[in-house]
Amino acid sequence: KAGVTQTPRYLIKTRGQQVTLSCSPISGHRSVSWYQQTPGQGLQFLFEYFSETQRNKGNFPGRFSGRQFSNSRSEMNVSTLELGDSALYLCASRSGTQPGELFFGEGSRLTVL
Amino acid sequence: AQSVTQLDSQVPVFEEAPVELRCNYSSSVSVYLFWYVQYPNQGLQLLLKYLSGSTLVKGINGFEAEFNKSQTSFHLRKPSVHISDTAEYFCAVSVGGSARQLTFGSGTQLTVLP
């Protein structure tokens, strides 16, 4: 069974640009969550999607958005990039909506110059 | 709101020695507790979880943790570490009921020395 796949793995953007990150969950998993990891703030929850609906959202500005498609694949978008958006963005999937094991991808490392 | 405190940011230990990584949480309701491990340039992998039942939880790679409700702790232990255990370890909590997001601690870097 393939794991969680995130693309791209690395990318470099400049301030003011926007970026879209993609996540393909484990086959059969309907819940996808996104986390931001930085040395200063650690791991912070961005949002969770289940069956194309956002179920929960963290404390991030509106520049951070996401969506989920009917095949459970998810994308997150960050607009008007700031230097502080440089981070490892991790996607995680799980099979249902109850608390349990999250399966993480290897992340997309975004550098904003 | 729940929070997680990992008391040690760095823990160096010699190979084959025992190790304990400490985690305390705060929550006014019942919680689910997790330990994840992150190797360099990789995502997080679940080591073990406490959802209910026995307070002693065994996980992968010889790790175990004990849920202590009175002390609101969930410390991770291993009786004998290996070089390959060098990684960052994260404690996380998820509040029962409708909340499904994980709140992570700041992480503990475990370095196993030869």
Short mmCIF file of C-alpha atoms in Angstrom, two decimals:
data_model
loop_
_atom_site.label_atom_id
_atom_site.label_comp_id
_atom_site.label_asym_id
_atom_site.label_seq_id
_atom_site.Cartn_x
_atom_site.Cartn_y
_atom_site.Cartn_z
CA LYS A 1 0.00 0.00 0.00
CA ALA A 2 1.52 3.30 -1.05
CA GLY A 3 2.05 5.89 1.67
CA VAL A 4 1.09 9.54 1.74
CA THR A 5 2.65 11.34 -1.19
CA GLN A 6 3.41 15.04 -1.17
CA THR A 7 4.57 17.12 -4.09
CA PRO A 8 6.72 18.99 -4.63
CA ARG A 9 9.27 17.96 -2.00
CA TYR A 10 11.23 21.20 -2.24
CA LEU A 11 10.42 24.59 -3.66
CA ILE A 12 11.71 28.12 -3.52
CA LYS A 13 9.48 31.16 -3.92
CA THR A 14 9.85 34.88 -3.44
CA ARG A 15 7.81 37.17 -1.24
CA GLY A 16 4.43 38.03 -2.67
CA GLN A 17 4.14 34.92 -4.79
CA GLN A 18 1.69 32.13 -4.14
CA VAL A 19 2.23 28.40 -3.85
CA THR A 20 0.14 25.27 -4.16
CA LEU A 21 1.13 22.04 -2.44
CA SER A 22 -0.39 18.68 -3.20
CA CYS A 23 -1.09 15.63 -1.06
CA SER A 24 -2.28 12.18 -2.07
CA PRO A 25 -3.46 10.20 0.96
CA ILE A 26 -3.21 6.49 1.49
CA SER A 27 -5.76 4.68 -0.63
CA GLY A 28 -9.05 4.45 1.25
CA HIS A 29 -8.25 7.25 3.67
CA ARG A 30 -10.83 9.99 3.56
CA SER A 31 -9.38 12.42 6.09
CA VAL A 32 -6.45 14.68 5.22
CA SER A 33 -4.81 17.12 7.61
CA TRP A 34 -2.12 19.70 7.04
CA TYR A 35 0.51 20.86 9.51
CA GLN A 36 3.21 23.52 9.35
CA GLN A 37 6.55 22.73 10.97
CA THR A 38 9.07 25.46 11.75
CA PRO A 39 12.03 25.54 14.16
CA GLY A 40 10.48 28.38 16.12
CA GLN A 41 6.81 27.36 16.32
CA GLY A 42 7.11 23.61 16.01
CA LEU A 43 4.23 21.65 14.53
CA GLN A 44 1.06 23.63 14.09
CA PHE A 45 -2.27 22.41 12.77
CA LEU A 46 -3.51 24.14 9.64
CA PHE A 47 -6.73 22.35 8.67
CA GLU A 48 -8.43 19.01 8.20
CA TYR A 49 -10.62 17.84 5.36
CA PHE A 50 -13.00 14.91 5.26
CA SER A 51 -15.10 14.04 2.24
CA GLU A 52 -14.28 17.36 0.56
CA THR A 53 -15.42 19.38 3.59
CA GLN A 54 -13.18 21.35 5.91
CA ARG A 55 -13.86 19.89 9.36
CA ASN A 56 -11.43 21.90 11.46
CA LYS A 57 -9.14 24.89 11.03
CA GLY A 58 -6.14 26.10 12.94
CA ASN A 59 -5.18 29.63 13.81
CA PHE A 60 -3.66 30.77 10.53
CA PRO A 61 -4.47 33.82 8.41
CA GLY A 62 -6.78 33.61 5.44
CA ARG A 63 -3.78 33.49 3.10
CA PHE A 64 -3.66 29.80 3.94
CA SER A 65 -6.39 27.79 2.27
CA GLY A 66 -7.03 24.27 1.20
CA ARG A 67 -9.39 21.95 -0.53
CA GLN A 68 -10.06 18.28 -0.99
CA PHE A 69 -11.17 16.55 -4.13
CA SER A 70 -13.60 13.67 -4.56
CA ASN A 71 -10.70 11.21 -4.76
CA SER A 72 -9.51 12.47 -1.32
CA ARG A 73 -6.45 14.18 -2.77
CA SER A 74 -5.88 17.53 -1.15
CA GLU A 75 -4.15 20.77 -1.99
CA MET A 76 -3.18 23.67 0.15
CA ASN A 77 -2.49 27.15 -1.13
CA VAL A 78 -0.59 30.02 0.42
CA SER A 79 -1.03 33.40 -1.22
CA THR A 80 1.06 36.54 -0.86
CA LEU A 81 3.98 34.62 0.60
CA GLU A 82 5.93 36.07 3.50
CA LEU A 83 9.41 35.16 4.72
CA GLY A 84 7.82 33.60 7.80
CA ASP A 85 5.97 31.09 5.64
CA SER A 86 9.22 29.23 5.08
CA ALA A 87 8.55 25.84 6.64
CA LEU A 88 8.06 22.15 6.16
CA TYR A 89 4.43 21.53 5.29
CA LEU A 90 3.28 18.08 6.31
CA CYS A 91 0.21 16.29 5.11
CA ALA A 92 -1.31 13.41 7.06
CA SER A 93 -4.14 11.05 6.34
CA ARG A 94 -6.26 8.64 8.35
CA SER A 95 -9.05 6.31 7.53
CA GLY A 96 -11.93 7.84 9.47
CA THR A 97 -12.95 10.82 11.49
CA GLN A 98 -12.17 9.46 14.94
CA PRO A 99 -8.87 10.22 16.68
CA GLY A 100 -6.27 7.70 15.79
CA GLU A 101 -3.11 7.14 13.90
CA LEU A 102 -2.10 9.80 11.44
CA PHE A 103 0.04 8.70 8.52
CA PHE A 104 2.36 11.50 7.50
CA GLY A 105 3.99 12.24 4.18
CA GLU A 106 7.60 13.36 3.95
CA GLY A 107 6.55 16.97 3.57
CA SER A 108 7.05 19.85 1.18
CA ARG A 109 9.85 22.15 2.20
CA LEU A 110 9.04 25.71 1.19
CA THR A 111 11.68 28.42 1.23
CA VAL A 112 10.55 32.00 0.75
CA LEU A 113 13.24 34.48 -0.30
CA ALA B 1 -7.77 24.31 25.05
CA GLN B 2 -5.26 21.53 25.42
CA SER B 3 -1.48 21.93 25.49
CA VAL B 4 1.52 19.64 25.59
CA THR B 5 4.83 20.27 27.31
CA GLN B 6 7.92 18.27 26.53
CA LEU B 7 10.25 19.07 29.35
CA ASP B 8 13.54 18.30 27.62
CA SER B 9 14.49 19.74 24.26
CA GLN B 10 17.66 17.61 23.98
CA VAL B 11 18.46 14.26 25.55
CA PRO B 12 21.88 12.73 24.93
CA VAL B 13 22.31 9.14 26.05
CA PHE B 14 24.87 6.40 25.51
CA GLU B 15 24.04 3.36 23.44
CA GLU B 16 22.38 0.51 25.40
CA ALA B 17 21.43 2.86 28.24
CA PRO B 18 17.78 3.38 29.22
CA VAL B 19 16.01 6.59 28.30
CA GLU B 20 12.87 8.45 29.36
CA LEU B 21 11.42 11.33 27.38
CA ARG B 22 8.98 13.36 29.41
CA CYS B 23 5.62 14.70 28.31
CA ASN B 24 2.94 16.51 30.28
CA TYR B 25 -0.38 17.67 28.96
CA SER B 26 -3.14 19.93 30.11
CA SER B 27 -6.76 19.39 29.26
CA SER B 28 -10.00 19.64 31.14
CA VAL B 29 -11.56 16.74 29.25
CA SER B 30 -10.56 13.23 28.30
CA VAL B 31 -7.71 13.00 25.85
CA TYR B 32 -6.02 10.68 23.46
CA LEU B 33 -2.22 10.69 23.62
CA PHE B 34 0.41 9.88 21.03
CA TRP B 35 4.14 9.71 20.55
CA TYR B 36 5.55 10.27 17.08
CA VAL B 37 9.14 10.02 15.84
CA GLN B 38 10.71 12.06 13.06
CA TYR B 39 13.95 11.02 11.41
CA PRO B 40 15.93 13.65 9.46
CA ASN B 41 14.23 14.81 6.27
CA GLN B 42 11.25 12.58 6.86
CA GLY B 43 7.67 12.88 8.02
CA LEU B 44 6.39 11.72 11.37
CA GLN B 45 5.80 8.07 12.24
CA LEU B 46 3.56 6.87 15.04
CA LEU B 47 5.40 5.10 17.85
CA LEU B 48 2.43 4.40 20.12
CA LYS B 49 -0.93 5.74 21.21
CA TYR B 50 -3.19 5.75 24.24
CA LEU B 51 -6.90 5.88 23.51
CA SER B 52 -8.33 4.00 26.50
CA GLY B 53 -7.80 0.89 28.60
CA SER B 54 -4.45 -0.16 30.00
CA THR B 55 -2.32 2.78 31.02
CA LEU B 56 0.88 1.05 29.89
CA VAL B 57 1.14 1.20 26.15
CA LYS B 58 3.69 -0.67 24.09
CA GLY B 59 4.77 0.61 20.71
CA ILE B 60 7.17 -0.13 17.91
CA ASN B 61 10.94 -0.41 18.19
CA GLY B 62 10.78 -1.41 21.87
CA PHE B 63 9.30 1.84 23.13
CA GLU B 64 6.57 2.04 25.75
CA ALA B 65 4.73 4.83 27.54
CA GLU B 66 2.61 5.11 30.65
CA PHE B 67 -0.48 7.27 30.90
CA ASN B 68 -0.77 8.87 34.34
CA LYS B 69 -4.01 10.76 34.65
CA SER B 70 -3.33 12.18 38.11
CA GLN B 71 -0.01 13.63 37.00
CA THR B 72 -1.26 14.41 33.47
CA SER B 73 1.82 12.75 32.05
CA PHE B 74 2.61 10.38 29.22
CA HIS B 75 6.34 9.67 29.43
CA LEU B 76 8.08 7.61 26.78
CA ARG B 77 10.63 4.97 27.80
CA LYS B 78 13.00 2.49 26.27
CA PRO B 79 15.16 0.15 28.37
CA SER B 80 18.09 0.06 25.96
CA VAL B 81 18.60 2.50 23.10
CA HIS B 82 20.44 2.02 19.82
CA ILE B 83 22.24 4.46 17.57
CA SER B 84 19.33 4.14 15.16
CA ASP B 85 16.97 5.65 17.75
CA THR B 86 18.58 9.03 17.21
CA ALA B 87 15.69 11.21 16.05
CA GLU B 88 13.23 13.86 17.23
CA TYR B 89 10.32 12.66 19.30
CA PHE B 90 7.00 14.45 19.55
CA CYS B 91 4.27 13.98 22.11
CA ALA B 92 0.78 14.89 20.94
CA VAL B 93 -2.71 15.13 22.36
CA SER B 94 -6.11 14.99 20.74
CA VAL B 95 -9.16 15.92 22.72
CA GLY B 96 -11.99 13.41 22.65
CA GLY B 97 -15.31 14.15 21.02
CA SER B 98 -15.56 16.39 18.01
CA ALA B 99 -12.01 17.72 18.01
CA ARG B 100 -9.77 15.72 15.73
CA GLN B 101 -6.66 17.81 15.39
CA LEU B 102 -3.44 16.93 17.17
CA THR B 103 -1.67 19.42 19.38
CA PHE B 104 2.04 18.64 19.40
CA GLY B 105 4.71 19.33 21.95
CA SER B 106 7.86 21.17 20.92
CA GLY B 107 9.80 17.95 20.47
CA THR B 108 12.74 16.22 22.14
CA GLN B 109 15.89 15.52 20.18
CA LEU B 110 17.24 12.17 21.30
CA THR B 111 20.87 11.64 20.44
CA VAL B 112 22.33 8.21 21.09
CA LEU B 113 26.10 8.29 21.54
CA PRO B 114 28.41 5.36 20.81
#
